[in-house]
XYZ file of C-alpha atoms in Angstrom:
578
model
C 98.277 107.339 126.678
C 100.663 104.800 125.822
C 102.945 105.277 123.020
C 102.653 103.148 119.763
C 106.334 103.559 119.177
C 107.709 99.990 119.242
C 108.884 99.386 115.620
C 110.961 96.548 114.321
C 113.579 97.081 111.521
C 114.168 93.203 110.126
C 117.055 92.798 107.270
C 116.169 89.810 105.990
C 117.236 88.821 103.045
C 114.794 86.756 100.556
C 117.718 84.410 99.439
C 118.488 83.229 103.090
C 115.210 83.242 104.628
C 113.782 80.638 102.863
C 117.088 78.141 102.437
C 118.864 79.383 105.397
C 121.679 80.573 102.794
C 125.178 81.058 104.413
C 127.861 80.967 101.688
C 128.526 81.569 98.212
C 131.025 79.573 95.966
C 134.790 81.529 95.645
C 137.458 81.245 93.095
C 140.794 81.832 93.600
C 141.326 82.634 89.391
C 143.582 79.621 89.131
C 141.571 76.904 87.187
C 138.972 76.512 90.181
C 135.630 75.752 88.168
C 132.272 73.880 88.543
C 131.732 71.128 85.772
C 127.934 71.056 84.996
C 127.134 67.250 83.242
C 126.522 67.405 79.472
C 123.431 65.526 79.970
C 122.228 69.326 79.789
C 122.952 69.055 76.086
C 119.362 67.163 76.078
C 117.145 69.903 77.232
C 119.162 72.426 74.896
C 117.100 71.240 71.672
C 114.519 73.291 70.230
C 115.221 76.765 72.752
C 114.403 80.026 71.165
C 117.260 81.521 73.085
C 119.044 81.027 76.229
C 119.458 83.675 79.572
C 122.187 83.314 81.834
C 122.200 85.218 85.016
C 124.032 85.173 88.187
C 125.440 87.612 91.046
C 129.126 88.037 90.973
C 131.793 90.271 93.603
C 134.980 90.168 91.494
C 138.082 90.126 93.579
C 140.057 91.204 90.588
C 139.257 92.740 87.121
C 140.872 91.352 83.931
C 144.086 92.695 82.721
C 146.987 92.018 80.697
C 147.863 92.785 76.577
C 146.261 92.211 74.498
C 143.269 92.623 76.634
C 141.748 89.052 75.721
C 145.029 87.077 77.260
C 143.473 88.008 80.563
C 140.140 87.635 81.139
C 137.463 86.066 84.163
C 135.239 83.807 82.593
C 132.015 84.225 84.452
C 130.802 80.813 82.470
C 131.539 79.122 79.088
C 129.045 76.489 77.532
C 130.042 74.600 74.503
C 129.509 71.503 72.026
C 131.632 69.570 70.222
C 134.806 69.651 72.213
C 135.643 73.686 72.064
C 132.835 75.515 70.245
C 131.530 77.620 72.817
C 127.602 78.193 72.290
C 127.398 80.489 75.090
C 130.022 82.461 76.992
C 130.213 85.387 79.627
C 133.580 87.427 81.258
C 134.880 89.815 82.205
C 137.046 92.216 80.548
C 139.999 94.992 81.074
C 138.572 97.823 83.364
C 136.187 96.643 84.531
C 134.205 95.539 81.112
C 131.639 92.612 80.413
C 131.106 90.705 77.138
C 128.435 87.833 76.398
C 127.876 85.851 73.115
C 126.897 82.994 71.902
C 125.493 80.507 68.904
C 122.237 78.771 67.809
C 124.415 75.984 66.401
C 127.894 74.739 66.062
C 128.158 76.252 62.585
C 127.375 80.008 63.922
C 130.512 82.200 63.685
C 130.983 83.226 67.394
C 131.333 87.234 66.079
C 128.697 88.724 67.725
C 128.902 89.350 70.849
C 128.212 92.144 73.300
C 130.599 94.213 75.169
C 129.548 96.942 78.047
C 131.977 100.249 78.659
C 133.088 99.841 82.313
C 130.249 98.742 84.946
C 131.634 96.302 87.065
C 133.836 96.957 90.204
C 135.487 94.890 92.385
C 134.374 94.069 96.248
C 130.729 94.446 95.520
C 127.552 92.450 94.528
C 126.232 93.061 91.369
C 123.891 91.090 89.075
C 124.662 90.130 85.701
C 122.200 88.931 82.487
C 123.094 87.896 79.266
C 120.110 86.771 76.704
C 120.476 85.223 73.404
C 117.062 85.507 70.944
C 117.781 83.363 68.518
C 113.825 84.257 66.299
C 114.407 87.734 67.221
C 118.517 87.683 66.037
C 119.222 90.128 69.482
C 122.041 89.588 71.736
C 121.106 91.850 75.553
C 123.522 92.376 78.070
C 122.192 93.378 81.862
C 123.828 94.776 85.000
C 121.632 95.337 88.094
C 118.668 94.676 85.960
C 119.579 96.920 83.523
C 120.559 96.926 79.964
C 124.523 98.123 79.373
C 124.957 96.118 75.751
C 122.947 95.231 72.857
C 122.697 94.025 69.223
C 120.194 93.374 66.724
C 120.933 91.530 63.497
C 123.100 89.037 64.985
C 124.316 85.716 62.534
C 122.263 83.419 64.037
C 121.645 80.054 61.547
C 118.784 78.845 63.556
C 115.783 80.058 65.138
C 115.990 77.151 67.725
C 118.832 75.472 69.635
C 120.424 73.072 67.537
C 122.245 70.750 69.690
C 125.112 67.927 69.481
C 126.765 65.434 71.783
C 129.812 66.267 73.786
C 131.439 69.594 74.592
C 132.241 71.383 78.491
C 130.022 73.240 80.487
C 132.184 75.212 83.117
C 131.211 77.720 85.260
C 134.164 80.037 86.658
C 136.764 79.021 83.989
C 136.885 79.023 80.451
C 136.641 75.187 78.038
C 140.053 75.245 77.651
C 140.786 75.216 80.999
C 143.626 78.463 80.628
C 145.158 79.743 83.540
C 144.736 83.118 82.516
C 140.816 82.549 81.792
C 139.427 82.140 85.266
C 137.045 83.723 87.378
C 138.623 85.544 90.308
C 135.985 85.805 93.029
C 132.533 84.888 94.528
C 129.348 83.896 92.664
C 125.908 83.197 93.780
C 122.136 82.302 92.620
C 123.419 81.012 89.265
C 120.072 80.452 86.710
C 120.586 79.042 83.347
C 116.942 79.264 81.145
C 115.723 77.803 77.546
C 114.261 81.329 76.611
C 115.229 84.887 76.007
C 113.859 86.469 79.739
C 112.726 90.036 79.027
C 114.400 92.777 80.725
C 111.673 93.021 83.498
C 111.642 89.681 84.339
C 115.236 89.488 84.702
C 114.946 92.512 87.088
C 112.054 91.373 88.814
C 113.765 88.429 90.265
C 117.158 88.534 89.891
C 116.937 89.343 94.214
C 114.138 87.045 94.725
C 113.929 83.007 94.820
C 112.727 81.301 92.197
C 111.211 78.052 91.983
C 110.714 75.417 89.398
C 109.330 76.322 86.441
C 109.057 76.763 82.669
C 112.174 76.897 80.722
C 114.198 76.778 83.641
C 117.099 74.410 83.086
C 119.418 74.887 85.654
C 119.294 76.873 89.104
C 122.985 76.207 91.277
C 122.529 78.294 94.701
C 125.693 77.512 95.754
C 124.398 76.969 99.403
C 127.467 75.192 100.513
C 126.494 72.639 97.695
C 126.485 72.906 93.739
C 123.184 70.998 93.656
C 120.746 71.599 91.035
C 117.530 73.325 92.512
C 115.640 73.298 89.079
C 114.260 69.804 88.980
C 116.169 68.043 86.410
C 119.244 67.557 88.358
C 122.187 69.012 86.487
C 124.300 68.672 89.807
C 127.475 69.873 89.432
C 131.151 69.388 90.599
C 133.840 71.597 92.115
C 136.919 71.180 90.785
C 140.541 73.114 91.898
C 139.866 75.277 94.739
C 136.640 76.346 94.798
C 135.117 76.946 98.501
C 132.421 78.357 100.114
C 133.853 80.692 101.658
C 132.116 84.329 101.238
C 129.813 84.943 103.992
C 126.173 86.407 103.629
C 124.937 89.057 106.325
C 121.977 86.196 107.241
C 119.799 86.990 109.705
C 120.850 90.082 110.382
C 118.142 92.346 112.265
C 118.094 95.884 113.580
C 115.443 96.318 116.208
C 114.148 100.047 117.248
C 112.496 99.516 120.521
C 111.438 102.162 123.131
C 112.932 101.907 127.231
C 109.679 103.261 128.068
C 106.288 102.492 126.629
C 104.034 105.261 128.221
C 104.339 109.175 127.454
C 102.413 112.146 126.879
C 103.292 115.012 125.660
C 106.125 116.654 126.568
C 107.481 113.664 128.513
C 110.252 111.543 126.952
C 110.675 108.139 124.627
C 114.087 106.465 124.562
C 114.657 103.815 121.580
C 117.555 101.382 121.772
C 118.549 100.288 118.245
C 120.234 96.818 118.463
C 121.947 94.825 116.214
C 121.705 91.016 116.153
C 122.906 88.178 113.659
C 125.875 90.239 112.070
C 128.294 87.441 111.448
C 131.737 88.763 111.839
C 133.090 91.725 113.720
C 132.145 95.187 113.013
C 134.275 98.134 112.716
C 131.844 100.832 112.845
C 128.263 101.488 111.459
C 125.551 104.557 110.066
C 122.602 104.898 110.390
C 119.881 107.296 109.607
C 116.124 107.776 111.151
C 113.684 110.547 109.276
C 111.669 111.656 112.448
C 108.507 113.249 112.602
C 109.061 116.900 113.579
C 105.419 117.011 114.017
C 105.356 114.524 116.681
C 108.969 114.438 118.238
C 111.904 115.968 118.813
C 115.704 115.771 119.437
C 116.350 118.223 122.174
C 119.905 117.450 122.000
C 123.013 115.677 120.635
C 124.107 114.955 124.109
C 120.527 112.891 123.889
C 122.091 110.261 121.935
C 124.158 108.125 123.623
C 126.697 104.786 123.115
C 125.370 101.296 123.270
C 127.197 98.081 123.680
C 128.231 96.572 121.036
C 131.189 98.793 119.405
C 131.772 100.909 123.113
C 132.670 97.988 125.013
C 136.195 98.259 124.226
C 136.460 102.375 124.951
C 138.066 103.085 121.930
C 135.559 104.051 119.779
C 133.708 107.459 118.792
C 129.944 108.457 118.281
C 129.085 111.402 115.887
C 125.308 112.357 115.047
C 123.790 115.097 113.084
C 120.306 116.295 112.591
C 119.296 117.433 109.361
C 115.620 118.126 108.303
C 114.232 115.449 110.544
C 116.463 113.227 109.424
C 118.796 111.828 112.484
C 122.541 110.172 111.318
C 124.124 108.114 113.871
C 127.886 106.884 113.011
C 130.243 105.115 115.171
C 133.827 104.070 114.543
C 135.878 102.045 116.753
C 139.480 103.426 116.669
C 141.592 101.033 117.277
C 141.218 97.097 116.486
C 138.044 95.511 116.274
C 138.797 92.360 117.942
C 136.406 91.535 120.728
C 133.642 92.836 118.986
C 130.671 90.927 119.576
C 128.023 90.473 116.969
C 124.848 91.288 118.845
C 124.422 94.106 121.371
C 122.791 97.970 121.668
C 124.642 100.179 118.757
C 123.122 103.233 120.503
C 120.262 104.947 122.440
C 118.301 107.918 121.243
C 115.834 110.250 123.765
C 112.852 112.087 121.800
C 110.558 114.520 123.170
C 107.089 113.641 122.844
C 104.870 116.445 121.005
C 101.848 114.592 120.566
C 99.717 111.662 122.029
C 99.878 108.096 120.237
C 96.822 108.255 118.357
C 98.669 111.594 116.468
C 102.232 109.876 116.585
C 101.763 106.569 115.231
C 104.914 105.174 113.920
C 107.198 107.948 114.828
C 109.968 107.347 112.662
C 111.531 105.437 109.629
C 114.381 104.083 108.565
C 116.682 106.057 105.875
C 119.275 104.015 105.160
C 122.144 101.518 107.308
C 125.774 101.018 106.631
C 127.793 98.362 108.381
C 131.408 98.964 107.949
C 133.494 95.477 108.283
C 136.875 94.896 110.406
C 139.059 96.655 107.280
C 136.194 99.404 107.604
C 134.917 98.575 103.833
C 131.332 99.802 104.024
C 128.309 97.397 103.720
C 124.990 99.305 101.977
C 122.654 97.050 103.889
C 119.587 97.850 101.675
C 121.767 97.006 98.568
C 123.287 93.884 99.422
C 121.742 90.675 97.225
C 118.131 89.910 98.113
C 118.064 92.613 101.019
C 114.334 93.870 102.098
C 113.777 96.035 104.521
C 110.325 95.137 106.367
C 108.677 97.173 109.359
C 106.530 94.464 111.108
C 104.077 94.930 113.461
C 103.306 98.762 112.801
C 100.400 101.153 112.465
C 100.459 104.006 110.084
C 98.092 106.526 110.430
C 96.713 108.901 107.234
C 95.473 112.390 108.508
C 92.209 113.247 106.574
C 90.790 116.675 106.148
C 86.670 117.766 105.856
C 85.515 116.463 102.639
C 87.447 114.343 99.815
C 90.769 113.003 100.351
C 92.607 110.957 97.641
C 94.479 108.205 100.038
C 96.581 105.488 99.426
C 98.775 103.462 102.183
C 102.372 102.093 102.344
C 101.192 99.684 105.301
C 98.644 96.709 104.135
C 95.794 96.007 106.510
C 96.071 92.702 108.307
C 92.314 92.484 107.804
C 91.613 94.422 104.561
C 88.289 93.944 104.432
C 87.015 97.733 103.896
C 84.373 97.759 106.727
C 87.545 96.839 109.153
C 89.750 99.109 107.805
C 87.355 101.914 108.144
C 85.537 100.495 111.529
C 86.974 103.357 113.813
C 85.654 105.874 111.396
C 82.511 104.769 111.091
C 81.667 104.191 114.781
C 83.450 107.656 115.634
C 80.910 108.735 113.136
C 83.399 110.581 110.533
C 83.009 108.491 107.581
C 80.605 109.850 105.074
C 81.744 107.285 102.092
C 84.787 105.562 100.239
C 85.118 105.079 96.752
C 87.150 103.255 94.149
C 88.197 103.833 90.310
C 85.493 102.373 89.088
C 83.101 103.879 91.708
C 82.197 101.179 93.712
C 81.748 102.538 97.118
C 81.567 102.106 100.974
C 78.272 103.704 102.233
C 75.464 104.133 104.216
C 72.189 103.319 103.118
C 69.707 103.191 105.509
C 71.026 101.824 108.955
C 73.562 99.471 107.207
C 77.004 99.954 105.903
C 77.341 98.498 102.384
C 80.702 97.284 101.207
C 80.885 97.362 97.204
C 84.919 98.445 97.311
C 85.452 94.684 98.913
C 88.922 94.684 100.184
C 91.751 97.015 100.432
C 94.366 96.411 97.704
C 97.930 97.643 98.177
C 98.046 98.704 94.670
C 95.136 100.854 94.860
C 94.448 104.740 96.132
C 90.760 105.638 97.202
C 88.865 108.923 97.688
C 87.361 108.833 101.275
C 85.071 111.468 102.211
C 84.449 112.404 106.354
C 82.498 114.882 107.837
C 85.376 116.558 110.301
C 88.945 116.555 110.108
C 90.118 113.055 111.685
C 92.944 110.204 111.404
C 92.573 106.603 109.905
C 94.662 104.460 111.388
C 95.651 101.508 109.342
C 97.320 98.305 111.661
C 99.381 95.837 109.351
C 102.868 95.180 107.698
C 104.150 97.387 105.291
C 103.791 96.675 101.760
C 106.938 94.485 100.603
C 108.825 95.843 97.288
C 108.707 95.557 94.430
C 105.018 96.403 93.847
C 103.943 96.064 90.196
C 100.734 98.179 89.704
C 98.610 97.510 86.622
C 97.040 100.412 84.758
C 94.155 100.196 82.155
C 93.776 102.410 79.432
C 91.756 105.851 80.660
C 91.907 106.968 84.227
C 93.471 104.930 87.260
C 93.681 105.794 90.746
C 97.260 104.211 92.324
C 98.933 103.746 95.271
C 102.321 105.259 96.460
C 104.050 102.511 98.237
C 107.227 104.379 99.706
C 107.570 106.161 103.123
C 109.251 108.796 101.766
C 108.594 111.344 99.233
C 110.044 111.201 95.934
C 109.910 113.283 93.155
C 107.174 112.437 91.041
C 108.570 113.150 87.307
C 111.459 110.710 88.226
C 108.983 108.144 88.889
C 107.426 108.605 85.854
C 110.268 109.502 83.259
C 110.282 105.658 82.257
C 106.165 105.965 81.240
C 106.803 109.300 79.266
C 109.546 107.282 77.276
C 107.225 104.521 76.763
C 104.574 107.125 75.406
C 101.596 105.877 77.538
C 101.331 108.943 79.958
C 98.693 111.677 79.356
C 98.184 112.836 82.930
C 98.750 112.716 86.594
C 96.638 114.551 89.324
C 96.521 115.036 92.801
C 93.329 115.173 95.340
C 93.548 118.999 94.771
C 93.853 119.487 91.187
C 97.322 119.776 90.464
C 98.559 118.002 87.242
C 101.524 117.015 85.078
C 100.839 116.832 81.715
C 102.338 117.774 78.569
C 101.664 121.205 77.286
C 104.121 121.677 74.572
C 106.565 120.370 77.013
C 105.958 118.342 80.153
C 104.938 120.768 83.210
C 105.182 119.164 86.969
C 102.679 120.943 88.665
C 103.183 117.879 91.892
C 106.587 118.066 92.501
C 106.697 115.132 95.312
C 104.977 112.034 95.298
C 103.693 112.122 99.233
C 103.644 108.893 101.721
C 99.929 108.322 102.096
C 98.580 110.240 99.266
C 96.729 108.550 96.341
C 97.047 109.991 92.440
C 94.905 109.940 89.784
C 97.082 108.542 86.073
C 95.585 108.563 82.874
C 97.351 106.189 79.945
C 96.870 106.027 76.649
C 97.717 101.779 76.158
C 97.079 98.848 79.132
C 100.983 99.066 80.708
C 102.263 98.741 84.504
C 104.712 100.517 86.151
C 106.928 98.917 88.762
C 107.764 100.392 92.098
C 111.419 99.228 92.645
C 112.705 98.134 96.202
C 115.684 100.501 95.578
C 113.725 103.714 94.940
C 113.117 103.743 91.274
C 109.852 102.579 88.989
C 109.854 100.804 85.891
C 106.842 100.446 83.695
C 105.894 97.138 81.295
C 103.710 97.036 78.689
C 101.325 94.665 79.063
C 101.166 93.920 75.470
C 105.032 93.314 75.291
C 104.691 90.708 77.876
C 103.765 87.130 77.480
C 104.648 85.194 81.025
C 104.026 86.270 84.645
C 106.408 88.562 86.744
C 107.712 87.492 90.060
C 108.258 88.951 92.782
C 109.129 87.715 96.613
């Protein structure tokens, strides 16, 4: 039987796939600075608040005494000559502060500071919202919020605006030495409205296009163009370059030698590397594989590829944990020579089972790429990373009776009578049901389709009359995945390939008050009994669950491993995602 085990790994990242993104804009700290035109003073009349957001990767923190002599100014706004109306830097140890004013007669005394969340030498996203109706200053790293204050002095409800003023970007108005912005910046958005939390952290990884409120949009893609539509180009000034490179089009393929094998023969899978743009030093990687299905007979079963071994001076370590396989390789000495595309290593499986029990036989954990002064690179975590398995089949063993499913890959046909077209000719499906108990049947000599079409969000109960496998052929579902709940009893979807406990998941809905109850397809609940009692433990790859809500809300699965839930009645524009 031939083996379905040809899987592709793509890191693509969202930012660079669709503008073929290369670069981000550096600072050396020493009065480099982009000069946006005050023409933006025009479309400042009349907001309700302002957001700033970029992604930043200090090269140095701010330091001196007193701590405010020595600061990176992320970006400074102002009227008037020197009255800043909306500012954002970085402080001693590692400390972020954002402020701002509704009008030139605000007193610039409220503003925001975070305890120490940003570090140097990595990419982190950074918010900062002014409400001027609601009087509420938020402060957001990574999506999340670090600093906040309510009450704030502002005059006005809307933007009053004047003529003149500076609107820098990587320095402060005054143009100090000491007040510059030491490092790269990217994906720089400047909006007429106070962004919630969850739409700052629904896109801050994603693309954006014109729309609504947005003002300015600088990608810094070798350029300081203007990509919001009202051209607000602006202009380098000092020594500003673009010099920080972006992993783009970086891909890790997984791809067996052989493409036949029963059981108890063997699969080999070479995992390449292609598109990494400078020389690596080393690399980890780990693969969760099936113990049902295959097997690592040995370490001496993994073996060097081409890229890092070429040289002979560099050393291969695995470990096998659990089913989950860690590959790491170091080169020893100096990395020169190094191509950037080539085999990082081969890995020999025994085969336990035929391909229509196999399916995809393994996933990807995680992937580190270390750089030539061996500073590791968390692939998954870099800005606008996905992680997309393309061209896979993923198969959901069901049992006599009921099953409560749900799938992490999304049909290429959804269409309910192709999904389920195996089953029924096989003769196994008895019928599949929805929520709201539309169903997939047989009535008569005809299959009647009142479910429609597979939705990625959704789990179903499908009932067969023996114990048999659906097979489901697609691309798996990209993240985030926002999944809407009504009030009463909904049946979702669990969109990661690997278990994760389920409390964790929903912590953020038991804050929010709007969870009652979860269940499984066998009974087994969390609810609150006095206190809350987990009765699930593990959210399971392919399993649907039953969750009952007491208000409309959504939760949010993250594309980093956590969920985050938004009421729908605290939101009042659309979410984005890529």
């Amino acid at each position: 039987m031939k083996l379905k085990y040809l899987l592709l790994l793509i890191f693509a990242f969202s930012l660079l796939c669709l503008n073929a993104q290369n670069a981000a804009l550096y600072f050396d700290g020493n009065r480099d600075y982009v000069s946006i035109p005050n023409s933006l003073n025009a479309g400042l009349s009349g907001a309700t608040g302002f957001t700033f957001e970029t992604w930043i990767k200090p090269s140095s923190l701010a330091n001196g005494s007193p701590v405010d002599s020595h600061r990176n100014t992320i970006v400074d706004f102002s009227l008037s000559g020197t009255t800043s109306v909306l500012a954002m830097y970085l402080r001693e140890g590692g400390k972020i502060r954002f402020g701002g004013r509704s009008r030139n007669l605000d007193a610039f005394q409220d503003v925001v500071t975070s305890n120490p969340v940003i570090v140097t030498g990595s990419w982190q996203h950074v918010a900062g919202v002014l409400d001027f109706s609601g009087k509420k200053i938020f402060l957001y790293v990574d999506g999340a919020l670090v600093a906040s204050r309510s009450g704030v002095l502002f005059g006005s409800n809307t933007f009053v605006t004047q003529a003149g003023g500076s609107k820098f970007i990587g320095c402060g108005i005054a143009l100090d030495v000491n007040h510059g912005y030491h490092g790269s910046m990217d994906e720089t958005r400047f909006w007429t409205t106070p962004r919630t939390e969850a739409e700052i952290y629904s896109s801050m990884a994603n693309p954006v296009s014109s729309q609504a409120w947005l003002l300015g949009y600088w990608k810094f893609d070798n350029n300081a163009l203007d990509s919001s539509g009202y051209g607000f180009d602006g202009t380098l000034y000092g020594d500003c370059s673009y010099s920080e490179p972006y992993l783009s089009g970086l891909y890790i393929y997984a791809v067996p030698v052989q493409s036949e094998a029963n059981v108890g023969d063997y699969v080999e899978l070479e995992v390449r590397l292609e598109g990494f743009p400078e020389p690596m030093r080393g690399y980890e990687i780990a693969l969760s594989i099936d113990p049902l299905y295959l097997r690592l007979e040995s370490p001496d079963d993994i073996r060097k590829g081409d890229l890092l071994s070429s040289n002979g001076l560099s050393q291969l370590l695995s470990t096998s944990v659990n089913g989950v396989i860690t590959v790491t390789e170091t080169i020893l000495g100096p990395c020169s020579g190094v191509t950037q595309s080539g085999s990082l290593f081969f890995i020999k499986l025994k085969a336990l089972a035929h391909t229509t029990d196999a399916g995809t036989p393994f996933t990807l954990d995680s992937a580190i790429l270390r750089t030539p002064l061996n500073a590791d690179i968390f692939v998954t975590e870099m800005l606008g990373a996905t992680v997309v398995i393309d061209a896979s089949s993923f198969l959901i063993p069901l049992h006599t009776g009921w099953n409560l499913v749900s799938s992490p890959v999304f049909p290429e046909n959804p269409d309910m009578l192709v999904v389920f077209n195996q089953l029924i000719s096989d003769g196994y499906l008895v019928k599949v049901q929805d929520e709201n108990a539309n169903a997939l049947i047989l009535i008569g000599t005809d299959w009647i389709n009142e479910v429609g079409s597979w939705a990625q969000t959704e789990g179903y109960y499908v009932q067969v009359n023996s114990d048999c496998i659906l097979e489901i052929f697609g691309n798996y579902t990209e993240l985030p995945l926002t999944i809407s709940l009504n009030t009463g009893w909904n049946i979702i979807s669990y969109p990661y390939t690997n278990p994760q406990s389920a409390m964790s998941i929903l912590d953020p809905l038991i804050t929010q008050g709007s969870l009652v109850k979860v269940q499984d397809e066998n009974g087994n609940a969390i609810e609150y009994l006095n206190n809350w009692i987990d009765n699930i433990g593990d959210f399971e790859t392919s399993e649907g669950y039953y969750i009952n809500v007491n208000a409309p809300t959504q939760i949010v699965f993250a594309a980093r491993g956590k969920s985050h839930p938004i009421k729908e009645t605290n939101t009042n524009s659309s979410v984005l995602y890529n």
